[in-house]
Coordinates of C-alpha atoms in Angstrom, one line a residue:
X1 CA 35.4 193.6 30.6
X2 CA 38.6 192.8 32.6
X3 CA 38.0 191.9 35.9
X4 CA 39.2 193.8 39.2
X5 CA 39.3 197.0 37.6
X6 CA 39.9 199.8 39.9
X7 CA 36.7 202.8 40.3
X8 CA 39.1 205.1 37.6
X9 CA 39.1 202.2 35.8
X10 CA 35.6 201.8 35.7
X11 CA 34.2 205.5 35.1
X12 CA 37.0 205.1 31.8
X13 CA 34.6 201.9 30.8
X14 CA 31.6 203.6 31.2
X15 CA 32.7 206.3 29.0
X16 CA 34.5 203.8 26.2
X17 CA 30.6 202.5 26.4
X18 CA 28.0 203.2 28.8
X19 CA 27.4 202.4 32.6
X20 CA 24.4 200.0 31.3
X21 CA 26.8 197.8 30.1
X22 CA 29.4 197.9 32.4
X23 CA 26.4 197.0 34.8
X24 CA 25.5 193.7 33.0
X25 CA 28.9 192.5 32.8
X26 CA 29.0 192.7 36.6
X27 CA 25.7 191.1 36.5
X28 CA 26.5 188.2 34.2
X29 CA 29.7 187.3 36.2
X30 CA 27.5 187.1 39.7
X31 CA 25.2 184.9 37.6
X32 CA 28.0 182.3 37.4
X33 CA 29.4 183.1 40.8
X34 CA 30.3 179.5 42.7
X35 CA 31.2 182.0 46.0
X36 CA 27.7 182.3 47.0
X37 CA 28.8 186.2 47.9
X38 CA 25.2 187.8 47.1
X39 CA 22.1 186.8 49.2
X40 CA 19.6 189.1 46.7
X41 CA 21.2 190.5 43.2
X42 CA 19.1 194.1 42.5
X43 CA 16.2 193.7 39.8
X44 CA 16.8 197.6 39.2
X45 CA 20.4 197.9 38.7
X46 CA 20.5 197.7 34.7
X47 CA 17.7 200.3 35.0
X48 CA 19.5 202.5 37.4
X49 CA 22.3 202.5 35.2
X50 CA 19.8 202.9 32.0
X51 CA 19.1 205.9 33.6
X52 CA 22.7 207.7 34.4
X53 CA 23.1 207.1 30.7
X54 CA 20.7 208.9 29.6
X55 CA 20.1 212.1 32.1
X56 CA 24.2 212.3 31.8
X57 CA 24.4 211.9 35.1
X58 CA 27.8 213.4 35.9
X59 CA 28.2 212.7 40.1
X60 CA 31.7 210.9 41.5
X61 CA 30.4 207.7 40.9
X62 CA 28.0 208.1 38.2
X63 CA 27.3 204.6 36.9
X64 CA 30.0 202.7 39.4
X65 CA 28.3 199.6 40.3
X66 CA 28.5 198.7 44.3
X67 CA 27.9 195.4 46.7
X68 CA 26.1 196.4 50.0
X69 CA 25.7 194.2 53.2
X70 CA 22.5 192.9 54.0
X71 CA 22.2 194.9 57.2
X72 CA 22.2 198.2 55.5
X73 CA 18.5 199.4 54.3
X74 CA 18.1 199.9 50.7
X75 CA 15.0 200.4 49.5
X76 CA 13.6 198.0 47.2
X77 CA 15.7 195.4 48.3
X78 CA 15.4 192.9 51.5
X79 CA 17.1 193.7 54.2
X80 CA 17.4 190.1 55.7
X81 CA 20.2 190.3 57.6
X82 CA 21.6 186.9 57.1
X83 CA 18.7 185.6 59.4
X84 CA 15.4 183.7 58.8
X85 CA 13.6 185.9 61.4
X86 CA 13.7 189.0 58.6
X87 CA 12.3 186.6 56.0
X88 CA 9.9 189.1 53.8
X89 CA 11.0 192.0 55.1
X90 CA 12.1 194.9 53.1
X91 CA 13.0 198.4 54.5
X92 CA 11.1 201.6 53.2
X93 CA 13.8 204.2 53.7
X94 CA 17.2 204.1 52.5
X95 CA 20.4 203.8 55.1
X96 CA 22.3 207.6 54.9
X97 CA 25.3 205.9 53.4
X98 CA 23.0 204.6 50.7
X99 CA 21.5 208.2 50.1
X100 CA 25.3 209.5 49.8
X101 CA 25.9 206.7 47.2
X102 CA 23.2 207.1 44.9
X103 CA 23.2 211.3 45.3
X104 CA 26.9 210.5 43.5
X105 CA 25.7 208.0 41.4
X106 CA 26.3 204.8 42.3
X107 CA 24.5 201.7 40.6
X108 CA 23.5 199.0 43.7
X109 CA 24.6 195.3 42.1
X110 CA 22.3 193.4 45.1
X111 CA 22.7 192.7 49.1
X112 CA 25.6 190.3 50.2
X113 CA 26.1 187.7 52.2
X114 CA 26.7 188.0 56.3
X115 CA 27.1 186.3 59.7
X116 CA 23.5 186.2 61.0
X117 CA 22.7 189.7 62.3
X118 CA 26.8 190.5 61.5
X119 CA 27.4 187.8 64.3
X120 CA 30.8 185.8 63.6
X121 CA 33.9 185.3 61.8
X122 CA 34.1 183.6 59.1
X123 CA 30.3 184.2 57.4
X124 CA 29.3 180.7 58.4
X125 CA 26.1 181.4 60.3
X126 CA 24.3 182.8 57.4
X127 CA 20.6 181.6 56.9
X128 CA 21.6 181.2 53.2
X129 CA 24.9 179.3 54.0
X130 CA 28.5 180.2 54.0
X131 CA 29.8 182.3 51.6
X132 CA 33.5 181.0 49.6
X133 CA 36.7 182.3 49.9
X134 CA 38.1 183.5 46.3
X135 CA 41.4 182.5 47.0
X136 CA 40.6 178.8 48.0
X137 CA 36.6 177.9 47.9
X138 CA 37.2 175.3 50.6
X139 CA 37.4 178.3 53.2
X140 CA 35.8 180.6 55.1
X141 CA 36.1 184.6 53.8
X142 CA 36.2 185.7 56.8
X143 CA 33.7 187.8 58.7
X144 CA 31.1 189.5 59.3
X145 CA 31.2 191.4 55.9
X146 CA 32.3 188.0 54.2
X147 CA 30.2 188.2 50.9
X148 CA 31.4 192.2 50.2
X149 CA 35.1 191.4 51.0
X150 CA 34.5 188.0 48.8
X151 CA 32.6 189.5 46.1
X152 CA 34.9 192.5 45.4
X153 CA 38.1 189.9 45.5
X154 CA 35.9 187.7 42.7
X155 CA 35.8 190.5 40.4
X156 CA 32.1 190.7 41.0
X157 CA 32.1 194.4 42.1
X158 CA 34.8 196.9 42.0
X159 CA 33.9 197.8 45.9
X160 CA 31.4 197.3 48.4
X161 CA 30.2 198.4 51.9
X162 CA 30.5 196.2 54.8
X163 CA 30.2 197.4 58.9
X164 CA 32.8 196.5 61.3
X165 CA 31.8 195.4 65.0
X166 CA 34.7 194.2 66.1
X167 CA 36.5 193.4 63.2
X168 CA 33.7 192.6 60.3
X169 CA 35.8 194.4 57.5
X170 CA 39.1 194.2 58.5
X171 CA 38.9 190.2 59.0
X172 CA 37.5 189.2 55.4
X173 CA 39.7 191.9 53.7
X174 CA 43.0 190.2 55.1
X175 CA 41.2 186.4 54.5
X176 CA 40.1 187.9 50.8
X177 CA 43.4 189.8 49.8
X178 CA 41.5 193.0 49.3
X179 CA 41.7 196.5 51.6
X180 CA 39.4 197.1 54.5
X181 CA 38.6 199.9 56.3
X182 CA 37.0 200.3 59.5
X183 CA 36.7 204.8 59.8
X184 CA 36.7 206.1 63.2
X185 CA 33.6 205.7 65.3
X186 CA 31.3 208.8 64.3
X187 CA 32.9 209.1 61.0
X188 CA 30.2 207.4 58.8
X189 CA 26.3 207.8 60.0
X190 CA 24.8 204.5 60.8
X191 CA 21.1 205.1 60.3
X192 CA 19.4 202.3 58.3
X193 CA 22.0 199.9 59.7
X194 CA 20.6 197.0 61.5
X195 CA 22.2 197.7 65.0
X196 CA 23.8 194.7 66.3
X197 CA 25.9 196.6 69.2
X198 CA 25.5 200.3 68.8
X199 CA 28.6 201.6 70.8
X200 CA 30.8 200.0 68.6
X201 CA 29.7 199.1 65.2
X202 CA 31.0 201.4 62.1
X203 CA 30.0 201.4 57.9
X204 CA 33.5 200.7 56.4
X205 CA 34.4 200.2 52.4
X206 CA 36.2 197.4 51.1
X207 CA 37.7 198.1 47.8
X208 CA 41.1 196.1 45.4
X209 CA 43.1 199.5 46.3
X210 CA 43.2 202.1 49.2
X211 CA 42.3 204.7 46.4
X212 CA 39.0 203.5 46.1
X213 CA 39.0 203.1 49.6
X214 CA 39.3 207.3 50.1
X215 CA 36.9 207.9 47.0
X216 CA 34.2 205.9 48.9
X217 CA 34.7 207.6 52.2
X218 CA 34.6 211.0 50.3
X219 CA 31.3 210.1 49.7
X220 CA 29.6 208.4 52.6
X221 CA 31.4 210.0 55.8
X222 CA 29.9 213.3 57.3
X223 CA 27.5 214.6 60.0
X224 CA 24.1 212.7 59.6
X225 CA 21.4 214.7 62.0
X226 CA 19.5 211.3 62.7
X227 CA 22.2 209.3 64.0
X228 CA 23.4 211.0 67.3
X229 CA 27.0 209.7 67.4
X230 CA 27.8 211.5 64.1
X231 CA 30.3 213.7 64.0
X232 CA 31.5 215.9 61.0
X233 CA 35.1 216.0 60.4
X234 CA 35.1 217.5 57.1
X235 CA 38.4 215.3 56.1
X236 CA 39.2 215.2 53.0
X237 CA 40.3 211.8 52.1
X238 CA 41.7 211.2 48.6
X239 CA 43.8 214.3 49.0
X240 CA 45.8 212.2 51.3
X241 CA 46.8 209.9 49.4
X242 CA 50.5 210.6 49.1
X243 CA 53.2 208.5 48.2
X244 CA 55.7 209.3 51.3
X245 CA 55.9 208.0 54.8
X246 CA 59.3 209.7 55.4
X247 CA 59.6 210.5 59.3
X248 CA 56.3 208.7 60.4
X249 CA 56.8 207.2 63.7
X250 CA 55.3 203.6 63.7
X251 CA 54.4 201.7 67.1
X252 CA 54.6 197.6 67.1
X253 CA 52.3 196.8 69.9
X254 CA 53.9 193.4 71.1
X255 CA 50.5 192.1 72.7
X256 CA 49.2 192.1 68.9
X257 CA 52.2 189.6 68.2
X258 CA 51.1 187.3 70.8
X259 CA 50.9 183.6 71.6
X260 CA 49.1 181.4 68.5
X261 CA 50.1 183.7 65.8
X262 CA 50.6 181.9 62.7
X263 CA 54.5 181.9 61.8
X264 CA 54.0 182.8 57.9
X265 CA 51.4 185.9 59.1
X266 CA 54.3 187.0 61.4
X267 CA 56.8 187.1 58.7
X268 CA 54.8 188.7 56.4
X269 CA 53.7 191.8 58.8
X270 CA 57.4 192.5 59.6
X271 CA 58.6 192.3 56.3
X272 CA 55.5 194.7 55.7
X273 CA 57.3 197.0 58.7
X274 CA 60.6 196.8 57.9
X275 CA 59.3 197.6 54.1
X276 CA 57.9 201.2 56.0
X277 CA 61.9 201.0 57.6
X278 CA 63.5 201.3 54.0
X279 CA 60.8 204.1 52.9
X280 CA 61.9 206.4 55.3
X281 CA 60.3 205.4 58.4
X282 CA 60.8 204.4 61.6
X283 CA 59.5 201.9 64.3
X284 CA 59.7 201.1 67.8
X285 CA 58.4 198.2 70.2
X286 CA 55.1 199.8 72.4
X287 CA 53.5 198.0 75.2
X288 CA 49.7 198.3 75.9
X289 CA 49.3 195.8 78.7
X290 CA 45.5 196.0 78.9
X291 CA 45.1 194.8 75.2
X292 CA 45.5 191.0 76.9
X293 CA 41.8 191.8 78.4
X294 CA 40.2 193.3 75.5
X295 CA 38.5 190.4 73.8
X296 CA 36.8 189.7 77.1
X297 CA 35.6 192.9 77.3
X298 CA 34.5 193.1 73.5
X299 CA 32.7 189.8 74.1
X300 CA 30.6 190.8 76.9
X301 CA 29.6 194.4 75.8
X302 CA 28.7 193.4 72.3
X303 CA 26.4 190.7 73.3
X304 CA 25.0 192.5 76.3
X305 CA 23.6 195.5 73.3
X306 CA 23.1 192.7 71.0
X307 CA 20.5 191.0 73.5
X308 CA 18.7 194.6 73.7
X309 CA 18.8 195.3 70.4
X310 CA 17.4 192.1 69.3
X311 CA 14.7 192.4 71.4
X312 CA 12.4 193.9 68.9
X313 CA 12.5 191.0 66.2
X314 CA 9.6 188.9 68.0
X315 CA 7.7 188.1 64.7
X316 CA 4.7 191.3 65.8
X317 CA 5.8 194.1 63.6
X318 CA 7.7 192.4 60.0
X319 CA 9.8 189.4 59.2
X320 CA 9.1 185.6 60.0
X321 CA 6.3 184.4 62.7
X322 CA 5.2 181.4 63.8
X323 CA 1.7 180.2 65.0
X324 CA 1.3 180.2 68.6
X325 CA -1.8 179.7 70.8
X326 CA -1.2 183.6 72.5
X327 CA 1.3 186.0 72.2
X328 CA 4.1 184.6 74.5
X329 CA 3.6 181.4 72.4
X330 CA 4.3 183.5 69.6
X331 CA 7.0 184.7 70.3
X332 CA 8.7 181.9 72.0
X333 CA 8.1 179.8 68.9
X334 CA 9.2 183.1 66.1
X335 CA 12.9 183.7 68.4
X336 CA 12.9 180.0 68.6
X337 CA 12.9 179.0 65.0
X338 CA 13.7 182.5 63.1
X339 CA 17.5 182.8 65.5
X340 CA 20.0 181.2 64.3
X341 CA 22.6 179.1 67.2
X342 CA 25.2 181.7 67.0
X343 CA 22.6 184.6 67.5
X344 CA 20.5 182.8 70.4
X345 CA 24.2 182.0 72.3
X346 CA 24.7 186.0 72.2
X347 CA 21.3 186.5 73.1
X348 CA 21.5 184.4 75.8
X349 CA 24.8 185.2 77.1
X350 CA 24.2 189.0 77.1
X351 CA 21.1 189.0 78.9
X352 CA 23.0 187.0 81.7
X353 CA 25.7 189.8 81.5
X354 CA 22.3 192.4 82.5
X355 CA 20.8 190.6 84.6
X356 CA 20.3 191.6 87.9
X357 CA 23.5 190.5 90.3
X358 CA 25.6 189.9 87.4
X359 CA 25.3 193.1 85.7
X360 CA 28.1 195.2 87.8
X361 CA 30.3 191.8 87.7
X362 CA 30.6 191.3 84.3
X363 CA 28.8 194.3 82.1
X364 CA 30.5 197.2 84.1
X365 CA 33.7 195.8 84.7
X366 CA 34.0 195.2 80.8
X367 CA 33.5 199.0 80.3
X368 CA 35.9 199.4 82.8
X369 CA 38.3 197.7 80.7
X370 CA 37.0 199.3 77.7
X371 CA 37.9 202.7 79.3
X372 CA 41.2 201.3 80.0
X373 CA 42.2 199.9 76.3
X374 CA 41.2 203.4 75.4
X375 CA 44.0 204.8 77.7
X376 CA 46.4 202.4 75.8
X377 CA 45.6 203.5 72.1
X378 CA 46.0 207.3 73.4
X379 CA 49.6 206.7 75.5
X380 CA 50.4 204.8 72.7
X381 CA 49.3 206.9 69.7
X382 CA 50.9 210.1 72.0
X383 CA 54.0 209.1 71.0
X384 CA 54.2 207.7 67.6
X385 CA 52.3 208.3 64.4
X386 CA 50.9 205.1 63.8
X387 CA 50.3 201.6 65.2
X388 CA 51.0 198.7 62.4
X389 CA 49.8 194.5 63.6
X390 CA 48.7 191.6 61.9
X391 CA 44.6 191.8 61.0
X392 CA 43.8 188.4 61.8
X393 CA 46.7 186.0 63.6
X394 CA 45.9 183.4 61.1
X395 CA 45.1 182.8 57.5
X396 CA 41.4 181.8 56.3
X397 CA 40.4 178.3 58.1
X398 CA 38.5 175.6 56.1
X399 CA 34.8 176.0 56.2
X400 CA 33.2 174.0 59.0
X401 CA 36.6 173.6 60.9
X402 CA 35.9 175.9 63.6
X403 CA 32.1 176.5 63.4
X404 CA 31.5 173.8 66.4
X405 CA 34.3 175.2 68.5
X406 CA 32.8 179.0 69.1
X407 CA 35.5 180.1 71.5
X408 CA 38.1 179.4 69.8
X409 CA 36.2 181.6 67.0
X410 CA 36.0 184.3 69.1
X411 CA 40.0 184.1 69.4
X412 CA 40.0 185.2 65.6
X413 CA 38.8 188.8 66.8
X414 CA 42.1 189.0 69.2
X415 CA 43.8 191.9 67.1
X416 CA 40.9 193.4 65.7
X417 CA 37.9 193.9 68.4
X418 CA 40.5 196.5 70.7
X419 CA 40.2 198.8 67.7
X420 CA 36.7 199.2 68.2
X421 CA 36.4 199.3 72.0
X422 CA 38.8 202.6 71.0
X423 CA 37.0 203.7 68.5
X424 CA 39.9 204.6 66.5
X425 CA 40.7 203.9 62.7
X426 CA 42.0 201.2 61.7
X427 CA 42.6 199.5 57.8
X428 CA 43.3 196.3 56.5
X429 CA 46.0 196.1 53.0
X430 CA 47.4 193.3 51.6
X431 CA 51.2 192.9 52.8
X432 CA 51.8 189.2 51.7
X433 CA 50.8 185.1 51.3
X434 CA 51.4 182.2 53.4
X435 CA 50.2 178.9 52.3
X436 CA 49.0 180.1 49.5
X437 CA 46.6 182.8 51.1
X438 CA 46.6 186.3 51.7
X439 CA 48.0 187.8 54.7
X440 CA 46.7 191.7 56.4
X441 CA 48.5 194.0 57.9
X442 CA 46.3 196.5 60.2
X443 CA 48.0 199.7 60.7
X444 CA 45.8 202.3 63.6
X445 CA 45.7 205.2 64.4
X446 CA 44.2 208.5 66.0
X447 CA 40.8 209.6 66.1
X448 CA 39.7 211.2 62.6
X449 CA 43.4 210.9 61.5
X450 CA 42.5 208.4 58.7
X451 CA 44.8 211.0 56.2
X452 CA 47.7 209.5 58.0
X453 CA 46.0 206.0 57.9
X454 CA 45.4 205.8 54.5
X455 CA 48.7 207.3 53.3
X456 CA 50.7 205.1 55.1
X457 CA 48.8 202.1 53.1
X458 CA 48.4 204.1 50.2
X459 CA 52.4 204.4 50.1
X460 CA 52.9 200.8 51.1
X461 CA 50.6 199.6 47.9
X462 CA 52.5 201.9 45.5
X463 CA 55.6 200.0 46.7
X464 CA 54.8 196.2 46.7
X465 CA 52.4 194.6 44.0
X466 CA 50.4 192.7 47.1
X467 CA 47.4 194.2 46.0
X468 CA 47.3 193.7 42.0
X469 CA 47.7 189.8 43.0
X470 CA 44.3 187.8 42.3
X471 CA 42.8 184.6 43.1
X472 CA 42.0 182.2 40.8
X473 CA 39.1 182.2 38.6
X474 CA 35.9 181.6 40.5
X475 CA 33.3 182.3 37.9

C-alpha cells in the first residue's frame, strides 16, 4: 500500500481489497514506527474493520482507519492523557466526535502521543517521552497534538483528530508539513475530551490535504446536547471546496510578522500571499494593536481553568495513587508523583492567578484583554475576507533545546494562542521549507465562516505542490 494516500484514495483501496487489509498495512507500518507517534495502538481495529467488510458497511468513512489524541475518550482504549496520574484508567463512554466517527465508519488505529494533559509545544512533556518529527527525528513535532500531526505526516494514518488550546493543531501541522485545523469555538462538541481550559479548547482534524480536512468536519461538527457551548451551524464543508479566490480580500496583520520571526518562515508566508495576489486576490496591511498582549492573556486564563480542572485527578476516583498515611497524605504524594513539571508549573501558576488579592490583578484583567483581541479579529475581519500569518514564527527546534527554557516555549504560541482567545477559525497548510523543514501559513477568519477558510487553502494547495512533498522514510 503506498503511503500518504489521501481518504478518496483510501475508500478506492478498500474496495480494490477490503478495509481489513488496508487496516493491517497501517498497523504493520506503526509496528516499525521510530517516531514514537502512538502511546496505545487499538487491539480491535483489524476486527472493526473485519466487521465493515462483512455487514457492507457503506457510511462516509466506512473502513478509513483514524489516529485519536489521548485526551479524547474512546472506549476500550486508555485515555491517559500523556500523564502518569491516568495510569490504568480507561473511559466507559465514547467522546461525541468519536460516536460521529464510528456512526460513519471509521476504523480507530490506537491513541497518540501529547504534551501532558495537552500542556506545551513541542510534545516533550509526555509521560511516554517525546514524540519525533518526520521531517528530521532530531526534533520536536510540535504541540500539543504532536503524535496525530506526526503520525499522519509518517504515513501511519491518512488523518487524525487532535484539539487545539492555543495552538495544539495548528503548531505540529506547520512543524509536520501536514494541514491543521482549529474550527470555530462551538463548532465541534467537546464531551469526552479531557478539559484542560474549557473556554478555549476546540477538536480539530489534521489530515495530508484540506479535502480530508472538510470530509472530517462533515462528520464530527454539529450541535451536541451535552456539551453546552455547542452550537449547530449546519455548514456544509466539502461543498466549499472551490478552486477560486478571485476578489477575496486578505488582511496581513503586521503584529503576527513581529520581532524574532524566522527569516526563511517570513519569506515563505509572503510568497504564500503574494501567490493568493496572482490568483485573483487582493491584500492589504491591518493593524490589531492589542494582539502584542495576547499571549499574556492566553497564559494566565488557560492555566487559571487548567488549575480547576485538574483538581479532580487526586488519585480517589481512577488513575495512579500513592500510599499515604490519611487522605491529605494521599493526595499530596498522588499530584506529587503522577504531575508531570510542566503540569504542576500551570497548576501552580493558575491557582496564584485565583487566589484571593491576585485574582482581579491578573485573572480579570486577562479577560479584559481577551475581550479586547476579540474587538481586533471583528474590526479586522469587518473589513476584509480573511486574515493570512505565519503558524509558528519558527521552524521545528531540536528536541531538548528549549524544554529547560519554558518562557521562551511559551513564545512559540505568539501567532497561534489570539485565535483562540477569539474563538475564530483558523487552519494551518503547507506554503513552503526553510532549512530543510516545513513552513505554515495560518489564514483566519470569521465566526463559522470555515467555507471561506477552507477554500482559500483548498485553492492555494491546488496551486503549489507544498502539500504532496513528504519526509523521508521513517519506518
Amino acid at each position: 500500500m503506498a503511503k500518504w494516500m489521501s481518504v478518496a484514495q483510501v475508500k478506492e483501496k478498500i474496495r480494490e481489497s477490503s478495509a481489513e487489509e488496508v487496516t493491517a498495512e497501517y498497523l504493520e507500518a506503526i509496528g516499525k514506527s521510530k517516531i514514537n507517534g502512538y502511546i496505545k495502538v487499538s487491539h480491535k481495529a483489524l476486527e472493526q474493520a473485519k466487521k465493515i467488510d462483512v455487514e457492507g458497511y457503506e457510511g462516509p468513512l466506512a473502513g478509513v482507519p483514524i489516529a485519536i489524541k489521548d485526551n479524547i475518550s474512546v472506549v476500550g482504549l486508555p485515555n491517559s492523557c500523556g500523564s502518569k496520574i491516568l495510569e490504568g484508567y480507561v473511559p466507559p463512554f465514547n467522546a461525541h466526535v468519536i460516536e460521529k466517527l464510528l456512526d460513519a465508519g471509521a476504523v480507530i488505529l490506537g491513541k497518540t502521543n501529547l504534551d501532558e494533559f495537552a500542556m506545551g509545544s513541542s510534545t516533550e512533556t509526555s509521560y511516554f517521552g517525546p514524540t519525533a518529527n518526520p521531517w528530521d527525528i532530531e526534533r520536536v513535532p510540535g504541540g500539543s497534538s504532536g503524535g496525530s500531526a506526526a503520525v499522519v505526516a509518517a504515513g501511519e494514518a491518512p488523518f487524525a483528530l487532535g484539539s487545539d488550546t492555543g495552538g495544539s493543531v495548528r503548531c505540529p501541522a506547520a512543524f509536520c508539513g501536514v494541514v491543521g485545523l482549529k474550527p470555530t469555538y462551538g463548532a465541534v462538541s467537546r464531551y469526552g475530551v479531557v478539559a484542560y481550559a474549557n473556554s478555549l479548547e476546540q477538536v480539530g482534524p489534521l489530515a495530508n490535504n484540506v479535502e480530508d480536512i472538510a470530509v472530517l468536519m462533515d462528520v464530527i461538527a454539529g450541535y451536541d446536547k451535552r456539551d453546552s457551548t455547542s452550537i449547530d451551524s449546519k455548514t456544509e464543508y466539502r461543498k466549499a471546496l472551490v478552486d477560486d479566490v478571485k476578489d477575496l480580500k486578505i488582511g496581513v496583520p503586521k503584529e503576527f510578522f513581529g520581532e524574532g520571526i524566522h527569516s526563511g518562515v517570513e519569506k515563505a508566508v509572503w510568497d504564500a500571499i503574494h501567490k493568493f495576489e496572482s490568483l485573483g486576490a487582493t491584500w492589504q496591511e491591518v493593524s490589531m494593536p492589542n494582539i502584542n498582549y495576547a499571549l499574556a492573556s492566553y497564559y494566565i486564563i488557560a492555566m487559571s481553568e487548567a488549575s480547576s480542572n485538574l483538581a479532580r485527578f487526586d488519585g480517589t476516583r481512577y488513575g495512579f495513587r500513592e500510599n499515604g498515611e490519611n487522605w491529605h497524605a494521599m493526595v499530596s504524594k498522588t499530584r506529587a508523583e503522577g504531575f508531570g513539571t510542566e503540569v504542576k508549573r500551570r497548576i501552580l501558576l493558575g491557582t496564584y492567578a485565583l487566589s484571593a488579592g491576585y485574582h482581579d490583578k491578573y485573572y480579570l484583567k486577562a479577560l479584559k484583554v481577551r475581550t479586547l483581541v476579540k474587538q481586533d479579529f471583528d474590526k479586522a475581519l469587518s473589513t476584509v475576507d480573511l486574515l493570512m500569518a505565519p503558524t509558528m514564527p519558527n521552524p521545528a527546534f531540536k528536541i531538548g533545546e528549549k524544554i529547560e527554557d519554558p518562557l521562551t516555549l511559551y513564545l512559540s504560541d505568539v501567532n497561534t494562542c489570539p485565535i483562540n482567545l477569539a474563538g475564530v477559525p483558523s487552519v494551518s497548510v503547507p506554503c513552503g521549507f526553510t532549512d530543510g523543514l516545513p513552513v505554515g501559513l495560518q489564514i483566519m477568519g470569521k465566526p463559522f465562516d470555515e467555507p471561506t477558510v477552507l477554500r482559500a487553502a483548498y485553492t492555494f494547495e491546488k496551486n503549489t505542490d507544498y502539500h504532496t512533498k513528504r519526509p523521508p522514510e521513517v519506518a
